mmCIF file of C-alpha atoms in Angstrom:
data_model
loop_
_atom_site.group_PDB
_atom_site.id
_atom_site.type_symbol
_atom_site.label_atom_id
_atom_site.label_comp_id
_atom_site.label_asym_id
_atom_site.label_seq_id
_atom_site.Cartn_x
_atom_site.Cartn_y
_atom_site.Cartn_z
ATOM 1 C CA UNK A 20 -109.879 122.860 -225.707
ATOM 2 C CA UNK A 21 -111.229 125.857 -227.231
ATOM 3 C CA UNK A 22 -113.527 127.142 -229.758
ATOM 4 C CA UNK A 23 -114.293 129.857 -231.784
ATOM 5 C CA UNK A 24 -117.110 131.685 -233.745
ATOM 6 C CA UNK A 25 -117.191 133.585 -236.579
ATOM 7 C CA UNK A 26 -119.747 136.612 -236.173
ATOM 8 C CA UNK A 27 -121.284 137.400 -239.841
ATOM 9 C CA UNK A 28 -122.671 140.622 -239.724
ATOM 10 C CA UNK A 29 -126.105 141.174 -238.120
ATOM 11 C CA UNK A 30 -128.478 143.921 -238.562
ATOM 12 C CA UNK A 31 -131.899 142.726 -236.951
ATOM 13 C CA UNK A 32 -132.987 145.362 -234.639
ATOM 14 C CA UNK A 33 -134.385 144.356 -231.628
ATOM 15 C CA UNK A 34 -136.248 147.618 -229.868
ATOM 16 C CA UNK A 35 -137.120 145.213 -226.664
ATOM 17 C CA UNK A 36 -133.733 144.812 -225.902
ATOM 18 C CA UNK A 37 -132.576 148.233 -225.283
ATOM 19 C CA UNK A 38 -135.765 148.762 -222.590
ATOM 20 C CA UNK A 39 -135.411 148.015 -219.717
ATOM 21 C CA UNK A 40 -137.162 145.014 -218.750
ATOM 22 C CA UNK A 41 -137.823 143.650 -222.060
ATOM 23 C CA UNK A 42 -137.737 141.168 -224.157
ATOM 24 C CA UNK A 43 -136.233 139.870 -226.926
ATOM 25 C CA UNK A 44 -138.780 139.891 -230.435
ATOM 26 C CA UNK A 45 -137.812 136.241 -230.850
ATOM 27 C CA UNK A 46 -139.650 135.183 -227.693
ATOM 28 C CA UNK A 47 -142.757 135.298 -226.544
ATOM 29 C CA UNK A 48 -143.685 138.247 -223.411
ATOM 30 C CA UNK A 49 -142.687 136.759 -219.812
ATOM 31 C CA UNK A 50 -145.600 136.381 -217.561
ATOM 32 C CA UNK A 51 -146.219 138.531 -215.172
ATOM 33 C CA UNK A 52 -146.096 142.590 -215.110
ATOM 34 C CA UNK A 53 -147.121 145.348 -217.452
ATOM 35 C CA UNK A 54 -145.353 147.240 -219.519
ATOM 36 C CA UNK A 55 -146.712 150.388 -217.046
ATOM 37 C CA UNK A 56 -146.271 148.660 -213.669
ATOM 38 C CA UNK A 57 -143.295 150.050 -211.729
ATOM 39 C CA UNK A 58 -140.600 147.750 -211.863
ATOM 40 C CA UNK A 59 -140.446 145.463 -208.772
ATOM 41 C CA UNK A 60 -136.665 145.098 -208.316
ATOM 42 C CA UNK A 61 -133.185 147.239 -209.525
ATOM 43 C CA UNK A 62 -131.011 145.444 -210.764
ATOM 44 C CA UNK A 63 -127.135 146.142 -212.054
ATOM 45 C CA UNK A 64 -125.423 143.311 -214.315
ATOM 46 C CA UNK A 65 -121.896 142.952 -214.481
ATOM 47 C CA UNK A 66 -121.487 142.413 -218.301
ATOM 48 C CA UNK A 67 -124.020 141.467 -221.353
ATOM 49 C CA UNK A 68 -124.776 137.895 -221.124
ATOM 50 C CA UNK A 69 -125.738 138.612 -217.292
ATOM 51 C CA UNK A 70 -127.525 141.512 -218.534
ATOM 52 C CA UNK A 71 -129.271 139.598 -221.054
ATOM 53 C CA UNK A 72 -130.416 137.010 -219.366
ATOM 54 C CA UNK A 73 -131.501 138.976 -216.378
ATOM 55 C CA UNK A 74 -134.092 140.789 -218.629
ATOM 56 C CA UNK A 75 -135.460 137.693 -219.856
ATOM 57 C CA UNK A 76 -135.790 136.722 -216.764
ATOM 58 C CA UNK A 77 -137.063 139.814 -214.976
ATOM 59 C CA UNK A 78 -139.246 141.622 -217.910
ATOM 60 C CA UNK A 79 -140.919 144.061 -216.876
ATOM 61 C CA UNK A 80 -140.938 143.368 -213.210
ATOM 62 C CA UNK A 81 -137.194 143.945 -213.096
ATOM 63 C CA UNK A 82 -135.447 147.176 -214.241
ATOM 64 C CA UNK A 83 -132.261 146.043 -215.516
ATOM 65 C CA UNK A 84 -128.880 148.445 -216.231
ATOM 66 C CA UNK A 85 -125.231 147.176 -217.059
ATOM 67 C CA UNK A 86 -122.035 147.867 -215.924
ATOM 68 C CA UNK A 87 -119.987 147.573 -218.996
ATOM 69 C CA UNK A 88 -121.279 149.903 -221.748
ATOM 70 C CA UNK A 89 -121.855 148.939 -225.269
ATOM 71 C CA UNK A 90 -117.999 148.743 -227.477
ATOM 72 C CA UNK A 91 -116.352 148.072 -224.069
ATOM 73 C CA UNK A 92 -113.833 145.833 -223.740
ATOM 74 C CA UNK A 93 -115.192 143.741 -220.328
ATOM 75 C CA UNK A 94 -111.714 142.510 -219.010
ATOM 76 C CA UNK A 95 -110.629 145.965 -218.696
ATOM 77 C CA UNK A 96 -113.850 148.022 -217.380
ATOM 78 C CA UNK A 97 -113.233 150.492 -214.527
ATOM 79 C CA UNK A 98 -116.200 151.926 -212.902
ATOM 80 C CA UNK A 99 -116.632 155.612 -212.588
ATOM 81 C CA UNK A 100 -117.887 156.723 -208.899
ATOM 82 C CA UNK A 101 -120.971 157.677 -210.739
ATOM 83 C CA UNK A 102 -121.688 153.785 -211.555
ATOM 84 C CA UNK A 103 -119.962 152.536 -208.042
ATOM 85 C CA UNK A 104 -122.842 154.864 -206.107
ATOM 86 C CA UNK A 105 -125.729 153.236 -208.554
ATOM 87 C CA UNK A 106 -124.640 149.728 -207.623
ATOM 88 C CA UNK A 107 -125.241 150.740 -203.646
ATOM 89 C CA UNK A 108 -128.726 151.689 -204.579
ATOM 90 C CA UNK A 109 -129.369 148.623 -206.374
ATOM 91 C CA UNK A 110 -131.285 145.410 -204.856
ATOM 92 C CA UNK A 111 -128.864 142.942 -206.813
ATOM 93 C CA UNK A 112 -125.784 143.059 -208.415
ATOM 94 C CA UNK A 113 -124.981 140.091 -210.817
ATOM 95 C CA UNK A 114 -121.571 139.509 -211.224
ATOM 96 C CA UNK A 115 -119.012 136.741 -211.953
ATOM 97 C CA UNK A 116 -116.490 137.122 -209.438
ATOM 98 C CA UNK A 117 -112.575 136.979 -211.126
ATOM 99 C CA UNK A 118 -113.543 137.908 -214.214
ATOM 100 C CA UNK A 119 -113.984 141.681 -213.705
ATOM 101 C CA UNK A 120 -111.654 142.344 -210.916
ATOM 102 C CA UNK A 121 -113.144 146.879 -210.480
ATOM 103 C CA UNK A 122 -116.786 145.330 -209.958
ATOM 104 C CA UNK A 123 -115.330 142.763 -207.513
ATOM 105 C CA UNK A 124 -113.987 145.323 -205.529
ATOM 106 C CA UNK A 125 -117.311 147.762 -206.400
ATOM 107 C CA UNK A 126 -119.313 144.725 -205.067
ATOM 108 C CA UNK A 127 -117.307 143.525 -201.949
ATOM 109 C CA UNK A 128 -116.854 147.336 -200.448
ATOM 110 C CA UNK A 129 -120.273 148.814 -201.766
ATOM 111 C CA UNK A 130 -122.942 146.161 -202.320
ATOM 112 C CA UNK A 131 -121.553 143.060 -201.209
ATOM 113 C CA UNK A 132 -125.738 142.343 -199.653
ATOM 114 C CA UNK A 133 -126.991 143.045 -202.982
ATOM 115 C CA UNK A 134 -123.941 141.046 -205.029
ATOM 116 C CA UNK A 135 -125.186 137.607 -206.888
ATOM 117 C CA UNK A 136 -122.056 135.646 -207.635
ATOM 118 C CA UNK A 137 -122.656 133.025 -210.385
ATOM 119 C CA UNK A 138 -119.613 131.111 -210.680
ATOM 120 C CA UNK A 139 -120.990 128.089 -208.856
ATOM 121 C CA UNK A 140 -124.039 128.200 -211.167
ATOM 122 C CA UNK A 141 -121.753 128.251 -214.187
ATOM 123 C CA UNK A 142 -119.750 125.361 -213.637
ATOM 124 C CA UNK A 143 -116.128 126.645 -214.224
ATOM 125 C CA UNK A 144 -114.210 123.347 -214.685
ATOM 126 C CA UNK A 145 -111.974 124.922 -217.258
ATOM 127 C CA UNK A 146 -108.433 125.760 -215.746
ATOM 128 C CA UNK A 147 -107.269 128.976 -217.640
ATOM 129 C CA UNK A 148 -104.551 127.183 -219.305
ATOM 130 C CA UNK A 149 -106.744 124.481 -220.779
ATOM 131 C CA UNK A 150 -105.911 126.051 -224.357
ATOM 132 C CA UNK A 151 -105.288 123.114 -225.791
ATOM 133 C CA UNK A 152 -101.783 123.938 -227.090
ATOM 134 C CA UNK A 153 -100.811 120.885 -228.360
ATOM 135 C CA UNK A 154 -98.175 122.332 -230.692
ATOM 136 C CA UNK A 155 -96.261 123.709 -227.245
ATOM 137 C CA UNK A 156 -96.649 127.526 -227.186
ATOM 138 C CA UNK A 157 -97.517 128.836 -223.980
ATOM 139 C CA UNK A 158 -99.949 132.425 -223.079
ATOM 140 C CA UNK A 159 -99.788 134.761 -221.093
ATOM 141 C CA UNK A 160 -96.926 137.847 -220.859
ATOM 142 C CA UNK A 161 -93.240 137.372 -221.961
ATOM 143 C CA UNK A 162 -92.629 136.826 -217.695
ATOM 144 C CA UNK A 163 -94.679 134.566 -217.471
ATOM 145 C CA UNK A 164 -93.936 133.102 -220.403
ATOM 146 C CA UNK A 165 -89.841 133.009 -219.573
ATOM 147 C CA UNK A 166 -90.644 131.713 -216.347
ATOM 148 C CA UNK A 167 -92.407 128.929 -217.754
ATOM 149 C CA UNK A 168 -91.011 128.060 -221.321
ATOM 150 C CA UNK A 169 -89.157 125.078 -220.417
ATOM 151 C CA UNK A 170 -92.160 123.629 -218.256
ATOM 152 C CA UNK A 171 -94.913 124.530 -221.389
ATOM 153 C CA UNK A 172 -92.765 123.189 -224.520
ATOM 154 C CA UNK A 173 -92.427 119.766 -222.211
ATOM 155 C CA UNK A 174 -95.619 119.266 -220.486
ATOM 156 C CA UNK A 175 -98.998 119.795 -222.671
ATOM 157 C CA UNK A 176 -100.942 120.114 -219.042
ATOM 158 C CA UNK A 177 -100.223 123.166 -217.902
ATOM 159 C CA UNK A 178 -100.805 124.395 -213.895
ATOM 160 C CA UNK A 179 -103.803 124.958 -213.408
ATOM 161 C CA UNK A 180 -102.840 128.134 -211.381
ATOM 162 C CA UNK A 181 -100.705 130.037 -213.914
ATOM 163 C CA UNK A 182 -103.397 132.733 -215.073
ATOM 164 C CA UNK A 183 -105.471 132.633 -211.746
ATOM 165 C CA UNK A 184 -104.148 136.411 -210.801
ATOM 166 C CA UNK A 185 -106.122 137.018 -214.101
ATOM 167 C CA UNK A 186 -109.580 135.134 -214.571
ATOM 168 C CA UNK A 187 -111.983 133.522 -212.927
ATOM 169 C CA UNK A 188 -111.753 131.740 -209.391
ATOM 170 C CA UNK A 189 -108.709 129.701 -208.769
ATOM 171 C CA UNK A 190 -107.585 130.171 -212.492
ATOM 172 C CA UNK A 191 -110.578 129.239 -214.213
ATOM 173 C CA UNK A 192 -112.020 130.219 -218.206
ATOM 174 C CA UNK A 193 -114.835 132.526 -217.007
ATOM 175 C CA UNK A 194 -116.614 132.149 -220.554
ATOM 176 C CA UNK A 195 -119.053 130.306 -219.978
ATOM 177 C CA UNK A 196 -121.961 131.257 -221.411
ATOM 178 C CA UNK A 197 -120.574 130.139 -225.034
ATOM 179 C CA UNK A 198 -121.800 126.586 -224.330
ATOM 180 C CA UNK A 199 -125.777 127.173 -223.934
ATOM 181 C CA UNK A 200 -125.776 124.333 -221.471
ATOM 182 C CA UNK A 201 -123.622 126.389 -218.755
ATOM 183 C CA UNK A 202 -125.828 129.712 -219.503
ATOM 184 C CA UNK A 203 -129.069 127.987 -218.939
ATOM 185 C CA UNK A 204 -127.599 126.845 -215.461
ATOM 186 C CA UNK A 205 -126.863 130.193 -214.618
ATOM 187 C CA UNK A 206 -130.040 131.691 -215.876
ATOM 188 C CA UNK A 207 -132.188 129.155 -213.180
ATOM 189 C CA UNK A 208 -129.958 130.540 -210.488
ATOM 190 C CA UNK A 209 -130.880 134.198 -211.239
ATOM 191 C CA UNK A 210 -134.355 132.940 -211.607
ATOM 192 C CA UNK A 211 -134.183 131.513 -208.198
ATOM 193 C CA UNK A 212 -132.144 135.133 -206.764
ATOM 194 C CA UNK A 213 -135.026 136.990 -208.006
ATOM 195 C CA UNK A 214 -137.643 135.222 -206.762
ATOM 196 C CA UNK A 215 -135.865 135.081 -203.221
ATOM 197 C CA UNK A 216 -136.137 138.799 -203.747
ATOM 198 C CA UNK A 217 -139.473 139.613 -205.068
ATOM 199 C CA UNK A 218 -141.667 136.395 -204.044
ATOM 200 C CA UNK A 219 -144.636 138.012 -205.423
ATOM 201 C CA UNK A 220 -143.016 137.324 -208.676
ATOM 202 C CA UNK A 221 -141.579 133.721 -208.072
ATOM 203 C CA UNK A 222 -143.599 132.484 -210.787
ATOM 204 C CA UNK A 223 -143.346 134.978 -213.658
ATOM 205 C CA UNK A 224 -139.507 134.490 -213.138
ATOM 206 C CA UNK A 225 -139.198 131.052 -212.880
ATOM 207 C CA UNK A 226 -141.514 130.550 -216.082
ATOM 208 C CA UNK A 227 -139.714 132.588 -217.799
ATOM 209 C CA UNK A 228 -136.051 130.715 -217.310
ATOM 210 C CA UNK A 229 -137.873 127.809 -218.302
ATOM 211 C CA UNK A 230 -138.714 129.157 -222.002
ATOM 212 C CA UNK A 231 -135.060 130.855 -221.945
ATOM 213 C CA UNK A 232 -133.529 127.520 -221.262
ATOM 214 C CA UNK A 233 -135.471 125.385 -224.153
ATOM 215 C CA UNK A 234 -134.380 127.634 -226.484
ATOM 216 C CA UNK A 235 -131.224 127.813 -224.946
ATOM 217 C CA UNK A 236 -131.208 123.576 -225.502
ATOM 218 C CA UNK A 237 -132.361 124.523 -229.617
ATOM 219 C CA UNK A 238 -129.179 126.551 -229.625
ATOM 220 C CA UNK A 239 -127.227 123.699 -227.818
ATOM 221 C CA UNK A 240 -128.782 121.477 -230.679
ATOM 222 C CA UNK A 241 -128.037 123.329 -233.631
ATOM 223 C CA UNK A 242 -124.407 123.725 -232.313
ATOM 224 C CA UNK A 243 -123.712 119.950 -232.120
ATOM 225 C CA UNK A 244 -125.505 118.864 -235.191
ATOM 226 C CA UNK A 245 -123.799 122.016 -237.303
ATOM 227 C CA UNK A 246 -120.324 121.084 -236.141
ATOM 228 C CA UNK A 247 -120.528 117.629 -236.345
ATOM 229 C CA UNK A 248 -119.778 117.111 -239.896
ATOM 230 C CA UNK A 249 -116.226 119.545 -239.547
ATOM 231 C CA UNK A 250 -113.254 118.229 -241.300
ATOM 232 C CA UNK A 251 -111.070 120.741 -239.232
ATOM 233 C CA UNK A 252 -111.020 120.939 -236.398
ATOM 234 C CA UNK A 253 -108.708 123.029 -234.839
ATOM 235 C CA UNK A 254 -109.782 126.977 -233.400
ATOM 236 C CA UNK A 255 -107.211 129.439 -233.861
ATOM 237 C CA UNK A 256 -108.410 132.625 -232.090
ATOM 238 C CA UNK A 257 -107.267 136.312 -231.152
ATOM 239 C CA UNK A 258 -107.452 135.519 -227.324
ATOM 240 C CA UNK A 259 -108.732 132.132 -225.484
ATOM 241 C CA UNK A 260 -112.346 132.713 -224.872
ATOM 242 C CA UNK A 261 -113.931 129.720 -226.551
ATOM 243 C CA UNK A 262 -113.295 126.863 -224.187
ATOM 244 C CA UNK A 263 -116.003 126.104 -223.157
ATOM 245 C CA UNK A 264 -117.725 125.940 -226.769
ATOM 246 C CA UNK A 265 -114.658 124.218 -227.995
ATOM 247 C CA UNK A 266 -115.290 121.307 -224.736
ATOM 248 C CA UNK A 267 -118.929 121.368 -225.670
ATOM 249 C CA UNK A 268 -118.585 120.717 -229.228
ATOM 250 C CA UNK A 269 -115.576 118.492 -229.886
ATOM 251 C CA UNK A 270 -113.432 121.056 -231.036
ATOM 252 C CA UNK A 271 -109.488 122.524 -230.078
ATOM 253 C CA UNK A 272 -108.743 125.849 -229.044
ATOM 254 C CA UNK A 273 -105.644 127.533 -229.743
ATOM 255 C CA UNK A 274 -105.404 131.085 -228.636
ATOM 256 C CA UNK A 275 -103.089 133.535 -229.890
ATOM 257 C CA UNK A 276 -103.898 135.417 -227.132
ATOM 258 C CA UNK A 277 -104.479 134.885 -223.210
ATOM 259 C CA UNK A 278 -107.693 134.421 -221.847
ATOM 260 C CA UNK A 279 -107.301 138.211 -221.583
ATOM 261 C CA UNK A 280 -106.393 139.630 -225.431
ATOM 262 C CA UNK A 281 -103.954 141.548 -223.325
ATOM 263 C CA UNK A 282 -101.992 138.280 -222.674
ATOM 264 C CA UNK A 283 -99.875 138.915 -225.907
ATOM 265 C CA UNK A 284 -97.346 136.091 -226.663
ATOM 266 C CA UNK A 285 -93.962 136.747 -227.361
ATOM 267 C CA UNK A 286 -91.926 136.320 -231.007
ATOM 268 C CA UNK A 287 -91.270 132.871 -230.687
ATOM 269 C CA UNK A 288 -94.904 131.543 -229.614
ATOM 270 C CA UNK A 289 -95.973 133.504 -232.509
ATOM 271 C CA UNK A 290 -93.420 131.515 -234.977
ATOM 272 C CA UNK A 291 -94.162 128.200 -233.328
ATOM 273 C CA UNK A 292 -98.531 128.804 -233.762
ATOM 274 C CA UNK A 293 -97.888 129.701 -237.411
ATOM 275 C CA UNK A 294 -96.270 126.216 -238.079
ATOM 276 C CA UNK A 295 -98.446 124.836 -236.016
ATOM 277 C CA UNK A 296 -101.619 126.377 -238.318
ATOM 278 C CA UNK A 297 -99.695 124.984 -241.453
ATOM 279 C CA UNK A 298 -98.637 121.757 -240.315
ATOM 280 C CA UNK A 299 -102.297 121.113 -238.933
ATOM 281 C CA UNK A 300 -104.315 122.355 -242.470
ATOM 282 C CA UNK A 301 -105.895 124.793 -240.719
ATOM 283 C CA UNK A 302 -107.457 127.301 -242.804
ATOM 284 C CA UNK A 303 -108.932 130.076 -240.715
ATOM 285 C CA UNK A 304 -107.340 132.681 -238.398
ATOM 286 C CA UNK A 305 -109.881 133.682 -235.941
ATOM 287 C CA UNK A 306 -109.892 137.557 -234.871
ATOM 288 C CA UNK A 307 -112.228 139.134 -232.757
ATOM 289 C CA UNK A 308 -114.985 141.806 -231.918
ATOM 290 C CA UNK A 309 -114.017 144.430 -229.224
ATOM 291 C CA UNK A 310 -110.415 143.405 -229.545
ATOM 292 C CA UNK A 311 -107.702 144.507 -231.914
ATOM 293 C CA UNK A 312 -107.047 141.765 -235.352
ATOM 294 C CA UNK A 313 -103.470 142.691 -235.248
ATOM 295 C CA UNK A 314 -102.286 139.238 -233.479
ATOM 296 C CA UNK A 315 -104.767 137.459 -235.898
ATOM 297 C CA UNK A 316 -103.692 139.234 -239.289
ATOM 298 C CA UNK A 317 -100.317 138.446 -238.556
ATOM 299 C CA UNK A 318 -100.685 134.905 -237.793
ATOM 300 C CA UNK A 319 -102.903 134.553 -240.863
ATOM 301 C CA UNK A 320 -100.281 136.507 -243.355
ATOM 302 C CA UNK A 321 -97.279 134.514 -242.316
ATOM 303 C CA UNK A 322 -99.206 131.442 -242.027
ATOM 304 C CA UNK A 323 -100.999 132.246 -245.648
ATOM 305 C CA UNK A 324 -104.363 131.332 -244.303
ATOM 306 C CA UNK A 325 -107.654 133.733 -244.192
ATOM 307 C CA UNK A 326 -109.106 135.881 -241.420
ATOM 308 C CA UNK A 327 -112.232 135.441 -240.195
ATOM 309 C CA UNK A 328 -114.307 137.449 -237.456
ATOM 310 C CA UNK A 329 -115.927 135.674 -234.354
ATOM 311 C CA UNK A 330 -117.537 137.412 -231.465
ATOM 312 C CA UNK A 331 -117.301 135.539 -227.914
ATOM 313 C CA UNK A 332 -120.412 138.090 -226.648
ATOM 314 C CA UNK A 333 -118.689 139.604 -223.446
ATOM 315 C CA UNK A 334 -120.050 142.630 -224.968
ATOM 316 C CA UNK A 335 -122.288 143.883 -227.679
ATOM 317 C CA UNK A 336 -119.893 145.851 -230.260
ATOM 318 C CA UNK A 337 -121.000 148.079 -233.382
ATOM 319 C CA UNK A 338 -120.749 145.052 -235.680
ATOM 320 C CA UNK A 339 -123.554 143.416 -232.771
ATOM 321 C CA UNK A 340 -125.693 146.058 -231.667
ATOM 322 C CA UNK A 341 -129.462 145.637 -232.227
ATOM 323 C CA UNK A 342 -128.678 141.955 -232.203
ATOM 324 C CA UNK A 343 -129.035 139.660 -229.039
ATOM 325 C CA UNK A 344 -127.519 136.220 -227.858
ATOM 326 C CA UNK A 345 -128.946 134.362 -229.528
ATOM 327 C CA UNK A 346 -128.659 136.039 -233.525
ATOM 328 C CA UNK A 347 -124.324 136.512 -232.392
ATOM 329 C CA UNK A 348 -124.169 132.849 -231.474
ATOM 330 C CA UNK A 349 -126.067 131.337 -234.956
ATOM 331 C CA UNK A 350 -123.719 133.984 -236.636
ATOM 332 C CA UNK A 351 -120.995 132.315 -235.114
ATOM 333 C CA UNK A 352 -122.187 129.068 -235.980
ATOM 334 C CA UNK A 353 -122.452 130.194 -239.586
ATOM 335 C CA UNK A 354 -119.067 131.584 -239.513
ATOM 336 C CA UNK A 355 -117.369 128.895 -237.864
ATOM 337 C CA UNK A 356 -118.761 125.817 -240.673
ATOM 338 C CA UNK A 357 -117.478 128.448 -243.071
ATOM 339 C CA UNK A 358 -113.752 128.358 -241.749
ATOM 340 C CA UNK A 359 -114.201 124.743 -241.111
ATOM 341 C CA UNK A 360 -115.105 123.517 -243.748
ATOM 342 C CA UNK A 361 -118.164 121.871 -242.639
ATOM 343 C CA UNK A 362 -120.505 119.571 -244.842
ATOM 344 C CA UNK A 363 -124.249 120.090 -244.538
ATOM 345 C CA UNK A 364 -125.328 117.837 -241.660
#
């Protein structure tokens, strides 16, 4: 199961977030530090939500830089030797092994002391091919998808191993930070990494996780009670990166796309999601940010249905930038009980 969000435009500008070591405007300062102290730990992110919630965590006691500029596409980031020497020089590196396969090999030949691997803090219990593709159309590239047709169209539970060369540990959905629960798990672990790090500042990070995860459990909150009242609900989106919101929130996933939007499907898969969008009402096409809309338009044009935009935040694009997390993800909501058709709950 899958789900997707529809990112409305967002223009709030949030100064703190492009500092190193702050804070985001809708929270109050962490504890700890000054704004002119010397930053107690380096620390290099893999990708935005990891950034993100590393500066929460840190503020000013941790300087915080990422490894996937701004408009990048995250699956595909290759590190220059510029960025490979920074990460040496680093204290930590956070990183989710599998999903970013240059920084694994950055981490494991440069930094591996300094690499933080969340995956066990994240909880990925998602198999890659737990797209819920009911209708019988299959991911992936046209191999894979020959070598598999016969096996997808007649068994809805797919192997769990089929995409594992691509995402995640053993073939898992790496996204999990789309269900709030799953990111405030992996913000107490980097809580607890830091503070192995810098004792002296055990406290300021640990109370600041704590206010990150209640309003991380708002979010969770809003989520279920906005999408509760959702005549439709099927998720048709440019690649499969909403799985875990989709599992979360009681909704199907069906992704045009792999978990990587380079996963392109072939003619056929194409033909059999458009019937699959009439037959099932569904009245949205999901594309989105950071990814080309092509797949989506044309799944939306033959199927006579509407595009929409979601962003699944693996990276802040120009649509996103000067908003954080939190603003993408109620955007999403907003743009997601518009496609479904949601009542007010």
């Amino acid at each position: 199961m899958n789900r997707t969000f529809t990112l409305a435009t967002t223009t709030l500008a949030l100064a703190a977030l492009t500092a190193c070591g702050g804070t985001p405007t809708t929270s109050a300062p962490p504890d700890g530090g000054t704004a002119d102290a010397s930053p107690a730990l380096s620390v290099a992110a893999a990708f935005y939500p990891l950034e993100y919630a590393t500066k929460r965590i840190g503020g000013d006691r941790v300087e915080v830089s990422s490894l996937t500029k701004p408009g990048a596409e995250p699956h595909d980031v290759e590190l220059t030797p510029r960025e490979v020497a920074g990460m040496t020089s680093a204290d930590l590196v956070v990183y989710l092994k599998g999903f970013q396969p240059a920084i694994d090999d950055a981490v494991a030949n440069t930094a591996a002391q300094a690499g933080f691997d969340v995956t066990d803090a994240a909880r990925l219990t998602l198999a890659a091919t737990d797209d819920g593709h009911d209708h019988g159309h299959s991911h992936g590239d046209d191999d894979h998808a020959d070598d598999h047709a016969d096996e997808d169209h007649a068994d809805h539970d797919h192997a769990e191993d089929d995409h594992a060369h691509d995402h995640g540990e053993e073939g898992t959905d790496p996204h999990f930070w789309l269900d709030p629960t799953r990111y405030a798990s992996v913000a107490e672990a980097i809580a607890e990494r830091l503070a192995e790090a810098d004792p002296a500042g055990a406290d300021t990070y640990r109370s600041n996780a704590a206010r990150l995860s209640d309003e991380l459990t708002a979010l969770d909150k809003e989520f279920s009670s906005g999408l509760a009242t959702c005549p439709h609900r099927d998720l048709v989106t440019g690649h499969a990166a909403f799985g875990y919101l989709a599992d979360r929130y009681d909704l199907h996933q069906v992704g045009i796309a792999g978990l990587s939007p380079e996963q392109e499907p072939t003619a056929a898969q194409i033909r059999d999601l458009v019937a699959h969008v009439r037959e099932t009402g569904v009245k949205t096409v999901y594309a989105e940010t950071l990814a080309s809309p092509a797949l989506a338009e044309t799944v939306a044009r033959e199927a006579g249905v509407t595009v929409e935009v979601l962003d699944p935040i693996e990276g802040l694009s120009d649509a996103s930038a000067g908003a954080d997390y939190f603003e993408i993800m109620r955007a999403n909501l907003a743009t997601l009980r518009d496609g479904l058709e949601c009542s007010s709950p």
